[in-house]
Amino acid sequence: MKVTQFTQNARILSILDNVKSKVSGHQFSDIIDKDKNQYVDLVQEGGGTLGIALLGYVYVLEQCGIRFLQLAGTSAGAINTLLLAASGPIDESKSEKLLEYLGNKNLYDFVDGDNDAKDFIDALLSDAGYLKLALKGAQVIDNFRDDLGLNPGTNFQNWIRNILNQMGIKNLGDLNKLREKGVSEGNFLKNRNDGFEITSPELFKKIALITADITTESKIVFPEMADLFYANPDTANPSDFVRASMSVPMFFHPFRIKNIPNSPAQWRKWNQRVGLNTDIPSEVMFMDGGIISNFPIGIFHKNNMVPTAPTFGVKIGLDKTSVNKNEKIFGVIGSIFDTARFSQDEEFLRTHEDYKYLIGYINTGTHNWLNFALSDDEKLDLFVRGAEAAAAFLKDFNWAEYKKMRSTKSLLYANTTQVSQSLNLNQ
């Protein structure tokens, strides 16, 4: 699909006209640039091919003058996160660039297993009967036994690597330089309240791609923890990080990194950062970050301060809208997977209730998150659904009220910490 088939669709134009008329002049952050763009952190949830809806969400935010500082995501959210981070300075609008790549990509290319694997996946997604599933399943036993998954994921990684190369990002060193630069030449960030320009890249350079190291049973945040796995992290290709994050169990082969550097100093890093109490493995296997943190909304949170920019979160639908029947083996496996991937993030949201005011929810309808055979109409529908969710969120968000809420919570946290410290001193 052409970009204009998304952006000039009548439903999108109507959504934009409506939301712009409603939020014109609204404040969403204290960080602005010379063109009056407003800056927020952005966290995107994982959700397979439903990630196209995330692009619709981001598109509306950008069209309303919102740009992004720190970025985080898991699986599909990690894909969007990396491409947003790599596609130019932080003051540039990025979503249309991403649409160009995704709109022209046949997502079924990512199903790059053998014919038996493709037949089994097609039968599974079509909700075939037990007999057909059993017959097709018998043909892929060797895929699971030998490769621990159906699809190598090579097509996906080559696609991402090629896009990064076109963007001038050949390694992590290139990406870090771009992120540290921040805005375009001649532009600047400043705090609208005091007028001071912001020069520290600490405000905007960080990105976080979540994956699960199932060899050492650790939550890994790339590129922050790349030095555990690469002797020279700056030479690593960032496509590795997102390939590790989107390795859906059984659907894709696990992603592997070999020749892990080993030394006493390196072991101390592993011990301090992931609690490793045995030898460093020579090879590490990664599975989809969604099995441990599908929506890492708390990753930029600081308890004791009121933010100068909010952390907007995008979720692909509401959680726990129905109970699982668990009547079929794959339904049970899915229930186990969902229980694991939601628990950590839900705990953060339960203990930080103010974050519910920062999160937009995309209703993706009956779309299947593993449907890599999406038609153009289905892609457009997901994009529109994301755009509708963003418009609804922006109309409701009140930055001034949110800062008041955070101020109260920060004061409470400070008082609680002071009391705790005093009790410890008196023991």
XYZ file of C-alpha atoms in Angstrom:
427
model
C 0.000 0.000 0.000
C 1.076 3.559 -0.656
C 1.467 5.877 2.319
C -1.312 8.092 0.971
C -3.741 5.170 1.107
C -3.332 5.373 4.886
C -2.909 9.093 5.470
C -5.446 10.394 2.928
C -8.158 7.924 3.811
C -11.415 9.759 4.532
C -11.738 8.238 8.022
C -8.226 9.382 8.942
C -8.810 12.896 7.595
C -12.030 13.135 9.599
C -10.303 11.921 12.782
C -7.527 14.493 12.358
C -9.864 17.398 11.639
C -11.874 16.565 14.738
C -8.994 16.018 17.162
C -7.026 19.057 16.003
C -10.038 21.304 16.571
C -10.461 19.863 20.082
C -6.843 19.924 21.309
C -5.502 23.066 19.640
C -3.580 25.027 22.285
C -3.600 22.154 24.786
C -0.444 21.478 26.764
C 0.834 17.917 26.846
C 4.358 18.507 28.176
C 6.702 21.173 29.528
C 9.374 20.291 26.952
C 8.970 22.080 23.617
C 11.115 23.060 20.637
C 11.318 26.237 18.572
C 8.442 25.044 16.373
C 6.259 24.486 19.471
C 6.282 20.713 19.132
C 5.716 19.096 22.534
C 7.799 16.161 23.746
C 6.832 13.006 25.628
C 8.323 9.589 26.335
C 6.556 6.762 24.523
C 6.079 3.088 25.490
C 4.457 0.673 23.017
C 2.995 -2.725 23.833
C 3.746 -5.916 21.916
C 1.061 -7.484 19.769
C 2.329 -9.198 16.642
C 0.859 -7.905 13.393
C -1.504 -5.683 15.402
C 1.513 -3.361 15.635
C 0.182 -1.592 12.553
C -2.424 -0.073 14.887
C 0.433 1.406 16.910
C 1.503 3.317 13.809
C -1.972 4.816 13.502
C -1.685 5.957 17.107
C 1.749 7.490 16.609
C 0.640 9.173 13.374
C -2.126 11.108 15.128
C 0.188 12.126 17.986
C 2.705 13.485 15.482
C 0.047 15.280 13.447
C -1.000 17.024 16.675
C 2.541 18.308 17.242
C 3.815 15.659 19.644
C 7.344 14.295 19.345
C 9.199 11.647 21.328
C 12.067 11.701 23.790
C 12.798 8.287 25.331
C 11.269 5.279 23.587
C 10.499 1.748 24.776
C 8.642 -1.293 23.540
C 8.368 -5.051 23.377
C 7.989 -7.292 20.314
C 5.847 -5.323 17.806
C 6.306 -2.316 20.071
C 10.067 -2.869 19.920
C 9.975 -2.860 16.121
C 8.236 0.524 16.077
C 10.511 1.794 18.838
C 13.701 0.946 16.970
C 12.493 2.356 13.663
C 11.267 5.573 15.300
C 14.623 5.953 17.044
C 16.683 5.244 13.934
C 14.785 7.189 11.300
C 16.054 10.670 12.122
C 16.374 13.448 14.723
C 13.769 13.459 17.470
C 11.989 16.566 16.150
C 11.140 14.934 12.823
C 7.793 13.294 12.117
C 8.533 9.578 11.634
C 5.303 7.601 11.204
C 4.932 8.212 7.483
C 8.442 6.856 6.911
C 7.528 3.724 8.829
C 4.302 3.368 6.872
C 6.300 3.377 3.669
C 8.267 0.351 4.837
C 5.389 -1.559 6.448
C 2.772 -0.709 3.849
C 4.909 -2.125 1.057
C 5.878 -5.259 2.955
C 4.040 -8.534 2.555
C 3.991 -9.603 6.191
C 3.582 -13.233 5.196
C 7.227 -13.095 4.073
C 8.066 -13.269 7.782
C 6.582 -16.767 7.824
C 9.832 -18.113 6.406
C 9.671 -21.709 7.574
C 9.339 -24.713 5.277
C 6.081 -25.728 3.588
C 5.076 -27.996 6.464
C 5.483 -25.119 8.903
C 3.372 -22.835 6.718
C 0.652 -25.476 6.360
C 0.540 -25.980 10.119
C 0.341 -22.225 10.813
C -2.429 -21.781 8.238
C -4.395 -24.637 9.824
C -3.889 -23.206 13.316
C -5.004 -19.701 12.365
C -8.039 -21.025 10.479
C -9.174 -22.813 13.670
C -9.024 -26.199 11.972
C -10.431 -29.270 13.673
C -8.467 -31.636 15.892
C -7.824 -34.170 13.116
C -6.389 -31.673 10.660
C -4.280 -30.018 13.366
C -2.976 -33.402 14.451
C -2.016 -34.324 10.894
C -0.337 -30.994 10.212
C 1.248 -31.020 13.659
C 2.840 -34.401 13.032
C 4.600 -32.913 10.021
C 6.316 -30.191 12.082
C 7.506 -32.238 15.045
C 11.029 -32.086 13.643
C 10.788 -28.274 13.432
C 10.093 -28.054 17.141
C 12.579 -30.789 18.032
C 15.492 -29.489 15.965
C 14.876 -25.730 15.807
C 12.523 -25.058 18.765
C 10.216 -23.155 16.443
C 8.585 -22.992 13.028
C 10.148 -19.967 11.349
C 13.832 -18.936 11.325
C 12.999 -15.218 11.489
C 15.759 -14.552 8.947
C 13.481 -12.695 6.536
C 12.366 -10.370 9.315
C 15.879 -9.609 10.521
C 17.205 -9.023 6.998
C 14.294 -6.665 6.374
C 14.988 -4.660 9.527
C 18.736 -4.623 8.878
C 18.162 -3.323 5.349
C 15.882 -0.543 6.589
C 18.429 0.488 9.217
C 21.141 0.512 6.567
C 19.037 2.842 4.407
C 18.695 5.106 7.446
C 22.491 5.187 7.859
C 22.441 2.949 10.945
C 24.942 0.132 10.438
C 25.647 -0.537 14.113
C 24.806 0.526 17.654
C 27.502 3.198 17.536
C 25.655 4.920 14.678
C 22.367 4.728 16.555
C 23.903 6.164 19.736
C 25.358 9.124 17.821
C 21.961 9.884 16.305
C 20.191 9.654 19.651
C 22.757 11.835 21.412
C 22.387 14.489 18.726
C 18.695 14.867 19.498
C 17.027 17.559 17.394
C 17.856 18.722 13.877
C 20.515 21.339 13.214
C 19.150 24.757 14.132
C 16.421 23.438 16.412
C 16.520 23.236 20.213
C 14.599 21.899 23.201
C 13.597 24.054 26.133
C 11.453 23.964 29.242
C 8.425 26.147 28.550
C 8.252 27.206 32.210
C 11.736 28.621 32.685
C 12.814 29.137 29.070
C 16.135 27.355 29.564
C 17.455 25.323 26.638
C 18.035 21.624 27.247
C 21.367 20.289 26.075
C 21.773 17.076 28.064
C 21.090 13.995 25.901
C 20.090 12.064 29.034
C 16.575 13.419 28.532
C 16.100 11.951 25.067
C 18.768 9.439 24.047
C 17.516 6.302 25.789
C 15.628 3.566 24.000
C 14.624 0.266 25.585
C 13.806 -2.954 23.726
C 12.664 -5.749 26.025
C 13.539 -9.406 25.529
C 13.801 -12.559 27.635
C 17.119 -14.397 28.004
C 15.829 -17.905 28.716
C 19.352 -19.294 29.160
C 19.976 -17.357 32.372
C 16.275 -16.631 33.048
C 16.761 -12.864 32.834
C 14.849 -9.837 31.626
C 17.146 -8.033 29.182
C 16.877 -4.409 28.090
C 18.671 -3.623 24.839
C 20.775 -1.676 24.036
C 21.456 -0.834 27.701
C 22.647 -4.374 28.455
C 24.360 -5.086 25.138
C 27.771 -5.062 26.826
C 26.869 -8.371 28.520
C 26.628 -10.122 25.157
C 29.064 -8.337 22.841
C 32.784 -7.722 23.322
C 32.351 -4.438 21.421
C 28.693 -3.387 21.720
C 29.085 -0.413 19.381
C 29.678 -2.806 16.470
C 26.505 -4.824 17.131
C 23.684 -4.394 14.643
C 20.505 -3.132 16.380
C 18.477 -5.570 14.284
C 19.737 -8.217 16.748
C 17.939 -6.479 19.595
C 14.545 -6.310 17.927
C 14.888 -9.849 16.532
C 15.459 -11.030 20.102
C 12.429 -9.078 21.325
C 9.966 -10.480 18.764
C 10.866 -14.193 18.991
C 7.330 -15.465 19.623
C 7.744 -18.871 21.335
C 7.250 -21.820 18.987
C 6.312 -19.512 16.099
C 9.877 -18.256 15.531
C 13.168 -19.928 16.268
C 14.702 -18.488 19.432
C 17.309 -15.839 18.688
C 20.830 -16.821 19.702
C 23.977 -14.847 20.470
C 27.160 -16.894 20.560
C 30.699 -16.309 21.803
C 29.600 -14.333 24.858
C 32.644 -12.484 26.269
C 33.989 -13.980 29.480
C 36.366 -12.579 32.080
C 36.296 -11.883 35.837
C 35.162 -8.313 35.165
C 32.475 -9.538 32.786
C 31.238 -12.096 35.331
C 30.870 -9.333 37.925
C 28.663 -7.411 35.451
C 26.447 -10.448 35.020
C 26.279 -11.024 38.741
C 25.387 -7.426 39.545
C 22.910 -6.839 36.733
C 21.045 -10.139 36.360
C 22.099 -12.032 39.511
C 24.029 -14.746 37.701
C 25.658 -17.066 40.242
C 27.241 -19.539 37.862
C 29.582 -19.383 34.888
C 28.753 -17.093 31.976
C 27.270 -19.211 29.156
C 29.058 -19.252 25.819
C 25.712 -18.936 24.014
C 22.452 -17.296 25.048
C 18.962 -17.976 23.704
C 16.280 -15.272 23.596
C 12.503 -15.500 23.434
C 9.889 -12.809 22.884
C 10.114 -10.074 25.506
C 6.359 -10.373 25.889
C 6.776 -13.451 28.053
C 8.249 -11.259 30.771
C 7.164 -7.645 30.108
C 4.857 -7.009 27.183
C 4.158 -3.401 28.182
C 7.191 -1.922 30.020
C 5.364 1.225 31.070
C 7.418 1.698 34.253
C 10.821 1.713 32.594
C 11.306 5.500 32.685
C 9.543 6.092 36.008
C 11.168 8.045 38.847
C 9.328 7.953 42.173
C 10.575 11.135 43.747
C 9.966 13.707 41.047
C 7.303 15.381 38.951
C 8.226 14.805 35.296
C 8.809 17.647 32.874
C 7.392 15.366 30.188
C 4.871 12.546 30.607
C 5.364 8.923 29.566
C 2.566 8.106 27.142
C 1.761 4.405 26.841
C -0.071 2.590 24.052
C -1.766 -0.727 24.729
C -3.251 -2.983 22.086
C -6.635 -3.523 23.701
C -7.859 -3.925 27.259
C -6.594 -6.866 29.305
C -8.762 -9.425 31.091
C -11.981 -8.719 29.209
C -12.900 -12.415 29.296
C -11.865 -15.600 31.071
C -9.961 -18.364 29.292
C -11.853 -21.601 28.613
C -8.643 -23.615 28.168
C -10.404 -26.376 26.227
C -7.620 -27.004 23.707
C -3.910 -27.532 24.266
C -2.957 -24.432 22.291
C -5.471 -22.431 24.295
C -3.791 -23.610 27.494
C -0.368 -22.693 26.116
C -1.731 -19.263 25.186
C -3.177 -18.800 28.671
C 0.175 -19.647 30.264
C 1.932 -17.218 27.943
C -0.552 -14.396 28.647
C -0.400 -14.929 32.417
C 3.381 -14.577 32.353
C 3.517 -11.598 30.019
C 0.926 -9.468 31.818
C 1.766 -10.043 35.489
C 4.842 -7.818 35.935
C 3.429 -4.824 34.088
C 0.067 -5.122 35.836
C 1.797 -5.041 39.205
C 3.440 -1.721 38.302
C 0.122 -0.238 37.196
C -1.606 -1.393 40.390
C 0.988 0.379 42.526
C 1.182 3.485 40.295
C -2.448 4.240 39.559
C -1.635 7.655 38.107
C -0.236 5.921 35.037
C -3.706 4.918 33.904
C -4.144 8.544 32.822
C -1.159 8.195 30.470
C -2.302 5.101 28.584
C -4.323 4.835 25.405
C -6.087 1.596 24.513
C -6.537 0.478 20.919
C -9.582 -1.667 20.201
C -8.301 -4.060 17.527
C -11.609 -5.867 17.098
C -11.382 -9.451 15.876
C -7.955 -9.122 14.246
C -5.582 -11.979 15.108
C -2.152 -10.932 16.377
C -0.479 -13.759 14.435
C -2.240 -13.141 11.127
C 0.692 -12.425 8.834
C -1.613 -12.647 5.818
C -3.272 -9.299 6.535
C -5.011 -7.808 3.509
C -4.616 -4.139 2.613
C -8.100 -3.476 3.979
C -7.173 -5.145 7.270
C -3.972 -3.105 7.531
C -5.945 0.085 6.940
C -8.573 -0.898 9.509
C -5.892 -1.449 12.145
C -4.281 1.886 11.292
C -7.628 3.674 11.633
C -8.320 1.952 14.955
C -4.987 3.188 16.274
C -5.735 6.704 15.061
C -9.155 6.687 16.759
C -7.603 5.601 20.054
C -4.968 8.346 19.918
C -7.577 11.010 19.199
C -9.704 9.862 22.134
C -6.690 9.859 24.440
C -5.519 13.354 23.485
C -8.967 14.834 24.024
C -9.078 13.465 27.574
C -5.494 14.063 28.722
C -4.920 17.007 31.073
C -1.224 17.738 31.663
C -1.772 20.272 34.448
C -3.997 17.889 36.413
C -1.576 15.033 35.905
C 1.330 17.098 37.293
C -0.722 17.931 40.368
C -1.390 14.241 40.888
C 2.289 13.369 40.516
C 3.287 16.183 42.851
C 1.066 14.735 45.581
C 2.429 11.230 45.022
C 6.037 12.448 44.967
C 5.528 14.251 48.276
C 3.974 11.126 49.769
C 6.878 9.017 48.504
C 9.422 11.465 49.948
C 7.694 11.453 53.345
C 7.441 7.665 53.361
C 11.117 7.326 52.475
C 12.109 9.794 55.199
C 10.110 7.900 57.828
C 11.607 4.570 56.690
C 15.145 5.967 56.883
C 14.472 7.369 60.341
C 13.183 4.031 61.581
C 16.255 2.285 60.213
C 18.565 4.712 61.982
C 16.777 4.163 65.277
C 16.957 0.369 65.110
